[in-house]
PDB file of C-alpha atoms in Angstrom:
ATOM      1  CA  TRP A   1      -2.936   4.191  -4.070  1.00  0.00           C
ATOM      2  CA  LYS A   2      -3.189   2.237  -7.356  1.00  0.00           C
ATOM      3  CA  ARG A   3      -6.876   3.032  -7.533  1.00  0.00           C
ATOM      4  CA  ILE A   4      -6.153   6.744  -7.059  1.00  0.00           C
ATOM      5  CA  CYS A   5      -3.412   6.698  -9.708  1.00  0.00           C
ATOM      6  CA  GLY A   6      -5.716   4.844 -12.019  1.00  0.00           C
ATOM      7  CA  HIS A   7      -8.301   7.599 -11.719  1.00  0.00           C
ATOM      8  CA  ARG A   8      -5.604  10.208 -12.337  1.00  0.00           C
ATOM      9  CA  ASN A   9      -4.478   8.436 -15.501  1.00  0.00           C
ATOM     10  CA  ASN A  10      -8.036   8.199 -16.764  1.00  0.00           C
ATOM     11  CA  ASP A  11      -8.479  11.922 -16.125  1.00  0.00           C
ATOM     12  CA  SER A  12      -5.326  12.691 -18.084  1.00  0.00           C
ATOM     13  CA  LYS A  13      -6.547  10.679 -21.066  1.00  0.00           C
ATOM     14  CA  LEU A  14      -9.898  12.404 -21.026  1.00  0.00           C
ATOM     15  CA  LEU A  15      -8.362  15.845 -20.905  1.00  0.00           C
ATOM     16  CA  THR A  16      -5.846  15.079 -23.634  1.00  0.00           C
ATOM     17  CA  SER A  17      -8.513  13.795 -25.980  1.00  0.00           C
ATOM     18  CA  GLY A  18     -10.325  17.115 -25.758  1.00  0.00           C
ATOM     19  CA  GLN A  19     -13.594  15.472 -24.744  1.00  0.00           C
ATOM     20  CA  SER A  20     -14.016  17.240 -21.445  1.00  0.00           C
ATOM     21  CA  THR A  21     -12.383  20.664 -21.315  1.00  0.00           C
ATOM     22  CA  THR A  22     -15.369  22.573 -20.006  1.00  0.00           C
ATOM     23  CA  PRO A  23     -15.188  24.803 -16.908  1.00  0.00           C
ATOM     24  CA  GLY A  24     -16.886  21.993 -14.962  1.00  0.00           C
ATOM     25  CA  SER A  25     -14.362  19.350 -16.029  1.00  0.00           C
ATOM     26  CA  LEU A  26     -12.700  19.224 -12.589  1.00  0.00           C
ATOM     27  CA  PHE A  27     -15.991  18.009 -11.192  1.00  0.00           C
ATOM     28  CA  HIS A  28     -16.662  15.588 -14.035  1.00  0.00           C
ATOM     29  CA  HIS A  29     -13.475  13.577 -13.664  1.00  0.00           C
ATOM     30  CA  ARG A  30     -13.970  12.883  -9.969  1.00  0.00           C
ATOM     31  CA  ILE A  31     -17.711  12.383  -9.908  1.00  0.00           C
ATOM     32  CA  ASN A  32     -19.873  10.049 -11.922  1.00  0.00           C
ATOM     33  CA  HIS A  33     -20.817  11.794 -15.194  1.00  0.00           C
ATOM     34  CA  ASN A  34     -24.387  10.626 -14.800  1.00  0.00           C
ATOM     35  CA  SER A  35     -24.836  12.114 -11.345  1.00  0.00           C
ATOM     36  CA  THR A  36     -27.130  15.074 -10.865  1.00  0.00           C
ATOM     37  CA  PHE A  37     -24.474  16.823  -8.788  1.00  0.00           C
ATOM     38  CA  ALA A  38     -21.902  16.745 -11.589  1.00  0.00           C
ATOM     39  CA  THR A  39     -24.411  18.052 -14.126  1.00  0.00           C
ATOM     40  CA  THR A  40     -25.485  20.836 -11.776  1.00  0.00           C
ATOM     41  CA  CYS A  41     -21.875  21.877 -11.113  1.00  0.00           C
ATOM     42  CA  ASN A  42     -21.127  21.929 -14.824  1.00  0.00           C
ATOM     43  CA  ASN A  43     -24.198  24.040 -15.577  1.00  0.00           C
ATOM     44  CA  ILE A  44     -23.306  26.493 -12.808  1.00  0.00           C
ATOM     45  CA  ALA A  45     -19.733  26.777 -14.053  1.00  0.00           C
ATOM     46  CA  TRP A  46     -20.886  27.455 -17.599  1.00  0.00           C
ATOM     47  CA  SER A  47     -23.525  29.947 -16.464  1.00  0.00           C
ATOM     48  CA  TYR A  48     -20.798  31.863 -14.654  1.00  0.00           C
ATOM     49  CA  THR A  49     -18.510  31.688 -17.712  1.00  0.00           C
ATOM     50  CA  LEU A  50     -21.181  33.117 -20.018  1.00  0.00           C
ATOM     51  CA  PHE A  51     -22.134  35.722 -17.401  1.00  0.00           C
ATOM     52  CA  SER A  52     -18.491  36.825 -17.091  1.00  0.00           C
ATOM     53  CA  LEU A  53     -17.928  37.082 -20.841  1.00  0.00           C
ATOM     54  CA  GLN A  54     -20.992  39.289 -21.275  1.00  0.00           C
ATOM     55  CA  HIS A  55     -19.980  41.590 -18.444  1.00  0.00           C
ATOM     56  CA  LEU A  56     -16.372  41.860 -19.635  1.00  0.00           C
ATOM     57  CA  GLY A  57     -17.624  43.645 -22.744  1.00  0.00           C
ATOM     58  CA  PRO A  58     -18.725  43.235 -26.376  1.00  0.00           C
ATOM     59  CA  ALA A  59     -15.269  42.384 -27.710  1.00  0.00           C
ATOM     60  CA  PHE A  60     -14.999  39.456 -25.308  1.00  0.00           C
ATOM     61  CA  VAL A  61     -18.478  38.294 -26.324  1.00  0.00           C
ATOM     62  CA  LYS A  62     -17.305  38.375 -29.933  1.00  0.00           C
ATOM     63  CA  LEU A  63     -14.300  36.224 -29.004  1.00  0.00           C
ATOM     64  CA  GLY A  64     -16.691  33.728 -27.437  1.00  0.00           C
ATOM     65  CA  GLN A  65     -18.828  33.749 -30.590  1.00  0.00           C
ATOM     66  CA  TRP A  66     -15.743  33.094 -32.693  1.00  0.00           C
ATOM     67  CA  ALA A  67     -14.680  30.192 -30.457  1.00  0.00           C
ATOM     68  CA  ALA A  68     -18.178  28.692 -30.755  1.00  0.00           C
ATOM     69  CA  THR A  69     -17.701  28.294 -34.518  1.00  0.00           C
ATOM     70  CA  ARG A  70     -14.302  26.566 -34.267  1.00  0.00           C
ATOM     71  CA  ARG A  71     -15.164  22.929 -33.726  1.00  0.00           C
ATOM     72  CA  ASP A  72     -11.863  22.121 -35.380  1.00  0.00           C
ATOM     73  CA  LEU A  73     -10.070  23.683 -32.405  1.00  0.00           C
ATOM     74  CA  PHE A  74     -12.394  23.128 -29.430  1.00  0.00           C
ATOM     75  CA  PRO A  75     -14.592  20.271 -28.156  1.00  0.00           C
ATOM     76  CA  VAL A  76     -18.144  20.168 -29.510  1.00  0.00           C
ATOM     77  CA  SER A  77     -19.637  20.540 -26.017  1.00  0.00           C
ATOM     78  CA  PHE A  78     -17.532  23.685 -25.526  1.00  0.00           C
ATOM     79  CA  CYS A  79     -18.761  25.168 -28.823  1.00  0.00           C
ATOM     80  CA  ILE A  80     -22.405  24.330 -28.109  1.00  0.00           C
ATOM     81  CA  ARG A  81     -22.279  26.192 -24.810  1.00  0.00           C
ATOM     82  CA  LEU A  82     -20.583  29.250 -26.303  1.00  0.00           C
ATOM     83  CA  SER A  83     -23.044  29.306 -29.214  1.00  0.00           C
ATOM     84  CA  GLU A  84     -25.577  30.832 -26.808  1.00  0.00           C
ATOM     85  CA  LEU A  85     -23.631  34.070 -27.273  1.00  0.00           C
ATOM     86  CA  HIS A  86     -24.709  34.278 -30.922  1.00  0.00           C
ATOM     87  CA  SER A  87     -28.293  35.287 -30.177  1.00  0.00           C
ATOM     88  CA  SER A  88     -29.016  35.030 -26.458  1.00  0.00           C
ATOM     89  CA  THR A  89     -26.884  37.689 -24.792  1.00  0.00           C
ATOM     90  CA  TYR A  90     -28.348  40.257 -22.429  1.00  0.00           C
ATOM     91  CA  THR A  91     -30.834  42.643 -24.027  1.00  0.00           C
ATOM     92  CA  HIS A  92     -31.105  46.395 -23.563  1.00  0.00           C
ATOM     93  CA  SER A  93     -34.260  48.258 -22.579  1.00  0.00           C
ATOM     94  CA  PHE A  94     -37.079  49.223 -24.908  1.00  0.00           C
ATOM     95  CA  ALA A  95     -36.522  52.843 -23.856  1.00  0.00           C
ATOM     96  CA  HIS A  96     -33.067  52.752 -25.454  1.00  0.00           C
ATOM     97  CA  THR A  97     -34.485  51.195 -28.623  1.00  0.00           C
ATOM     98  CA  GLN A  98     -37.156  53.889 -28.838  1.00  0.00           C
ATOM     99  CA  LYS A  99     -34.587  56.647 -28.329  1.00  0.00           C
ATOM    100  CA  ALA A 100     -32.399  55.159 -31.089  1.00  0.00           C
ATOM    101  CA  LEU A 101     -35.368  55.136 -33.484  1.00  0.00           C
ATOM    102  CA  VAL A 102     -36.196  58.759 -32.655  1.00  0.00           C
ATOM    103  CA  ASP A 103     -32.561  59.777 -33.208  1.00  0.00           C
ATOM    104  CA  ALA A 104     -32.500  57.974 -36.557  1.00  0.00           C
ATOM    105  CA  PHE A 105     -35.958  58.737 -37.980  1.00  0.00           C
ATOM    106  CA  GLY A 106     -37.370  61.577 -35.876  1.00  0.00           C
ATOM    107  CA  GLU A 107     -40.203  61.793 -33.362  1.00  0.00           C
ATOM    108  CA  ASN A 108     -42.779  60.903 -36.014  1.00  0.00           C
ATOM    109  CA  TYR A 109     -41.223  57.609 -37.131  1.00  0.00           C
ATOM    110  CA  GLU A 110     -44.502  55.771 -36.472  1.00  0.00           C
ATOM    111  CA  SER A 111     -46.376  58.096 -38.821  1.00  0.00           C
ATOM    112  CA  ARG A 112     -43.862  57.115 -41.489  1.00  0.00           C
ATOM    113  CA  GLY A 113     -45.028  53.519 -41.220  1.00  0.00           C
ATOM    114  CA  LEU A 114     -42.687  51.871 -38.731  1.00  0.00           C
ATOM    115  CA  VAL A 115     -44.527  50.370 -35.763  1.00  0.00           C
ATOM    116  CA  LEU A 116     -42.558  48.804 -32.937  1.00  0.00           C
ATOM    117  CA  LYS A 117     -44.201  48.108 -29.587  1.00  0.00           C
ATOM    118  CA  GLU A 118     -42.650  47.268 -26.244  1.00  0.00           C
ATOM    119  CA  ASP A 119     -44.248  43.829 -26.185  1.00  0.00           C
ATOM    120  CA  ASP A 120     -43.008  42.944 -29.675  1.00  0.00           C
ATOM    121  CA  ILE A 121     -40.651  39.994 -29.890  1.00  0.00           C
ATOM    122  CA  ILE A 122     -36.885  40.448 -29.567  1.00  0.00           C
ATOM    123  CA  LEU A 123     -35.613  38.079 -32.252  1.00  0.00           C
ATOM    124  CA  GLY A 124     -32.083  37.948 -30.922  1.00  0.00           C
ATOM    125  CA  SER A 125     -29.309  39.822 -29.137  1.00  0.00           C
ATOM    126  CA  GLY A 126     -25.605  39.612 -29.893  1.00  0.00           C
ATOM    127  CA  SER A 127     -22.363  41.303 -28.938  1.00  0.00           C
ATOM    128  CA  ALA A 128     -23.137  44.661 -30.576  1.00  0.00           C
ATOM    129  CA  ALA A 129     -26.887  44.908 -31.164  1.00  0.00           C
ATOM    130  CA  GLN A 130     -30.279  43.328 -30.758  1.00  0.00           C
ATOM    131  CA  VAL A 131     -32.991  42.686 -33.337  1.00  0.00           C
ATOM    132  CA  HIS A 132     -36.674  43.494 -32.817  1.00  0.00           C
ATOM    133  CA  LYS A 133     -39.654  42.232 -34.751  1.00  0.00           C
ATOM    134  CA  ALA A 134     -41.666  45.215 -36.012  1.00  0.00           C
ATOM    135  CA  THR A 135     -44.298  46.122 -38.606  1.00  0.00           C
ATOM    136  CA  LEU A 136     -43.825  48.337 -41.649  1.00  0.00           C
ATOM    137  CA  LYS A 137     -46.930  49.940 -43.178  1.00  0.00           C
ATOM    138  CA  THR A 138     -46.702  50.698 -46.876  1.00  0.00           C
ATOM    139  CA  ALA A 139     -49.094  51.514 -49.703  1.00  0.00           C
ATOM    140  CA  LYS A 140     -49.281  47.778 -50.408  1.00  0.00           C
ATOM    141  CA  GLY A 141     -50.239  46.926 -46.840  1.00  0.00           C
ATOM    142  CA  GLU A 142     -48.406  45.792 -43.726  1.00  0.00           C
ATOM    143  CA  LYS A 143     -45.471  43.418 -43.511  1.00  0.00           C
ATOM    144  CA  PRO A 144     -43.205  42.190 -40.709  1.00  0.00           C
ATOM    145  CA  VAL A 145     -39.677  43.592 -40.622  1.00  0.00           C
ATOM    146  CA  ALA A 146     -36.615  43.270 -38.427  1.00  0.00           C
ATOM    147  CA  VAL A 147     -35.155  46.342 -36.725  1.00  0.00           C
ATOM    148  CA  LYS A 148     -31.555  46.136 -35.528  1.00  0.00           C
ATOM    149  CA  VAL A 149     -30.490  48.525 -32.758  1.00  0.00           C
ATOM    150  CA  LEU A 150     -26.994  48.926 -31.301  1.00  0.00           C
ATOM    151  CA  HIS A 151     -26.571  48.383 -27.564  1.00  0.00           C
ATOM    152  CA  PRO A 152     -26.064  51.495 -25.379  1.00  0.00           C
ATOM    153  CA  SER A 153     -22.591  53.099 -25.532  1.00  0.00           C
ATOM    154  CA  ILE A 154     -21.417  50.229 -27.726  1.00  0.00           C
ATOM    155  CA  ARG A 155     -18.666  52.146 -29.527  1.00  0.00           C
ATOM    156  CA  MET A 156     -17.122  53.336 -26.258  1.00  0.00           C
ATOM    157  CA  LYS A 157     -17.243  49.818 -24.790  1.00  0.00           C
ATOM    158  CA  VAL A 158     -15.686  48.291 -27.899  1.00  0.00           C
ATOM    159  CA  GLU A 159     -12.802  50.777 -27.871  1.00  0.00           C
ATOM    160  CA  ARG A 160     -12.274  50.126 -24.149  1.00  0.00           C
ATOM    161  CA  ASP A 161     -12.137  46.366 -24.701  1.00  0.00           C
ATOM    162  CA  LEU A 162      -9.837  46.653 -27.705  1.00  0.00           C
ATOM    163  CA  SER A 163      -7.461  48.915 -25.798  1.00  0.00           C
ATOM    164  CA  LEU A 164      -7.257  46.356 -22.984  1.00  0.00           C
ATOM    165  CA  MET A 165      -6.663  43.507 -25.437  1.00  0.00           C
ATOM    166  CA  GLN A 166      -3.959  45.481 -27.257  1.00  0.00           C
ATOM    167  CA  HIS A 167      -2.111  46.233 -24.008  1.00  0.00           C
ATOM    168  CA  ILE A 168      -2.251  42.573 -22.955  1.00  0.00           C
ATOM    169  CA  ALA A 169      -1.066  41.391 -26.373  1.00  0.00           C
ATOM    170  CA  ASN A 170       1.820  43.891 -26.385  1.00  0.00           C
ATOM    171  CA  PHE A 171       2.828  42.869 -22.849  1.00  0.00           C
ATOM    172  CA  ILE A 172       2.867  39.151 -23.690  1.00  0.00           C
ATOM    173  CA  ASP A 173       4.762  39.728 -26.930  1.00  0.00           C
ATOM    174  CA  LEU A 174       7.350  41.873 -25.153  1.00  0.00           C
ATOM    175  CA  CYS A 175       7.807  39.932 -21.916  1.00  0.00           C
ATOM    176  CA  ILE A 176       7.669  36.289 -23.029  1.00  0.00           C
ATOM    177  CA  PRO A 177      10.746  35.630 -25.207  1.00  0.00           C
ATOM    178  CA  LEU A 178       9.503  32.354 -26.683  1.00  0.00           C
ATOM    179  CA  GLN A 179       9.555  31.717 -30.401  1.00  0.00           C
ATOM    180  CA  SER A 180       6.149  30.050 -30.234  1.00  0.00           C
ATOM    181  CA  VAL A 181       4.689  33.226 -28.713  1.00  0.00           C
ATOM    182  CA  LYS A 182       6.365  35.431 -31.322  1.00  0.00           C
ATOM    183  CA  MET A 183       4.913  33.243 -34.068  1.00  0.00           C
ATOM    184  CA  LEU A 184       1.394  33.998 -32.809  1.00  0.00           C
ATOM    185  CA  SER A 185       1.948  37.687 -33.542  1.00  0.00           C
ATOM    186  CA  LEU A 186      -0.621  38.662 -30.910  1.00  0.00           C
ATOM    187  CA  PRO A 187      -0.451  42.449 -31.477  1.00  0.00           C
ATOM    188  CA  ARG A 188      -1.249  41.982 -35.170  1.00  0.00           C
ATOM    189  CA  ALA A 189      -4.013  39.483 -34.356  1.00  0.00           C
ATOM    190  CA  VAL A 190      -5.628  41.992 -31.997  1.00  0.00           C
ATOM    191  CA  SER A 191      -5.297  44.712 -34.646  1.00  0.00           C
ATOM    192  CA  ASN A 192      -7.129  42.526 -37.187  1.00  0.00           C
ATOM    193  CA  PHE A 193      -9.788  41.686 -34.618  1.00  0.00           C
ATOM    194  CA  ALA A 194     -10.207  45.396 -33.834  1.00  0.00           C
ATOM    195  CA  ASP A 195     -10.929  46.122 -37.500  1.00  0.00           C
ATOM    196  CA  ILE A 196     -13.681  43.477 -37.498  1.00  0.00           C
ATOM    197  CA  MET A 197     -15.252  44.836 -34.311  1.00  0.00           C
ATOM    198  CA  ARG A 198     -15.255  48.448 -35.518  1.00  0.00           C
ATOM    199  CA  ARG A 199     -16.942  47.424 -38.751  1.00  0.00           C
ATOM    200  CA  GLN A 200     -19.588  45.492 -36.844  1.00  0.00           C
ATOM    201  CA  VAL A 201     -20.742  48.514 -34.833  1.00  0.00           C
ATOM    202  CA  ASP A 202     -21.125  50.554 -38.028  1.00  0.00           C
ATOM    203  CA  LEU A 203     -24.560  49.457 -39.229  1.00  0.00           C
ATOM    204  CA  ARG A 204     -24.142  51.500 -42.422  1.00  0.00           C
ATOM    205  CA  ILE A 205     -21.851  48.741 -43.698  1.00  0.00           C
ATOM    206  CA  GLU A 206     -24.531  46.137 -43.042  1.00  0.00           C
ATOM    207  CA  ARG A 207     -27.108  48.373 -44.749  1.00  0.00           C
ATOM    208  CA  ASP A 208     -24.933  48.681 -47.843  1.00  0.00           C
ATOM    209  CA  ASN A 209     -24.418  44.903 -47.925  1.00  0.00           C
ATOM    210  CA  LEU A 210     -28.200  44.368 -47.736  1.00  0.00           C
ATOM    211  CA  HIS A 211     -28.708  46.743 -50.662  1.00  0.00           C
ATOM    212  CA  ILE A 212     -26.163  44.761 -52.684  1.00  0.00           C
ATOM    213  CA  PHE A 213     -27.984  41.553 -51.721  1.00  0.00           C
ATOM    214  CA  ARG A 214     -31.292  43.056 -52.875  1.00  0.00           C
ATOM    215  CA  HIS A 215     -29.806  44.096 -56.187  1.00  0.00           C
ATOM    216  CA  ASN A 216     -28.072  40.781 -56.865  1.00  0.00           C
ATOM    217  CA  PHE A 217     -31.032  38.566 -55.961  1.00  0.00           C
ATOM    218  CA  GLY A 218     -33.915  40.771 -57.126  1.00  0.00           C
ATOM    219  CA  CYS A 219     -35.506  41.117 -53.702  1.00  0.00           C
ATOM    220  CA  SER A 220     -37.691  44.076 -54.669  1.00  0.00           C
ATOM    221  CA  ASP A 221     -40.088  43.611 -51.753  1.00  0.00           C
ATOM    222  CA  MET A 222     -37.409  43.940 -49.078  1.00  0.00           C
ATOM    223  CA  ALA A 223     -37.532  46.996 -46.835  1.00  0.00           C
ATOM    224  CA  SER A 224     -34.626  49.410 -47.056  1.00  0.00           C
TER     225      SER A 224
END
């Protein structure tokens, strides 16, 4: 019994220190950390966590991305795992990318100098969009460019996620009469988060910021 209690006390210390709060932590505290089984269980648990976040919707992916940057709040191992959401989320099809380009630039966008092929590299994919490597032909020659395309139905999915978050926040704020909960001001926090998400799916804001960057730093050779 003392041996069992000893293990329980060690587990409590590990959890309190914030060194092992991953989804696979239940396995880690009862199995040797160096064992293949424990590592496999932890990897499976994290794979499922990342899979679930991506299928919950873009707003939940964004929450995961935010958590990945807060090493002051979460364990480093936790943040490293969640950092995969910054650029390695699920990608959409090339057909959707091509349709988005046609909608934006017309059927003849290739004749205007923009060349993007199906086998070109996808540089990264995040909560709202993915970035393709493409080629821009100009009078001065060819140069590589990045083309950012929103994921399918992204605005609808964002509004759906935000509505769910707002209802949950309102419910918690109304039904849990604790001062500590009231101090969190969850409805206002969700409202602020919603403003960030809506701005992110409006690529015109990012375009304007890039133009300001060009002007301020004299990047005359950057593509518009």
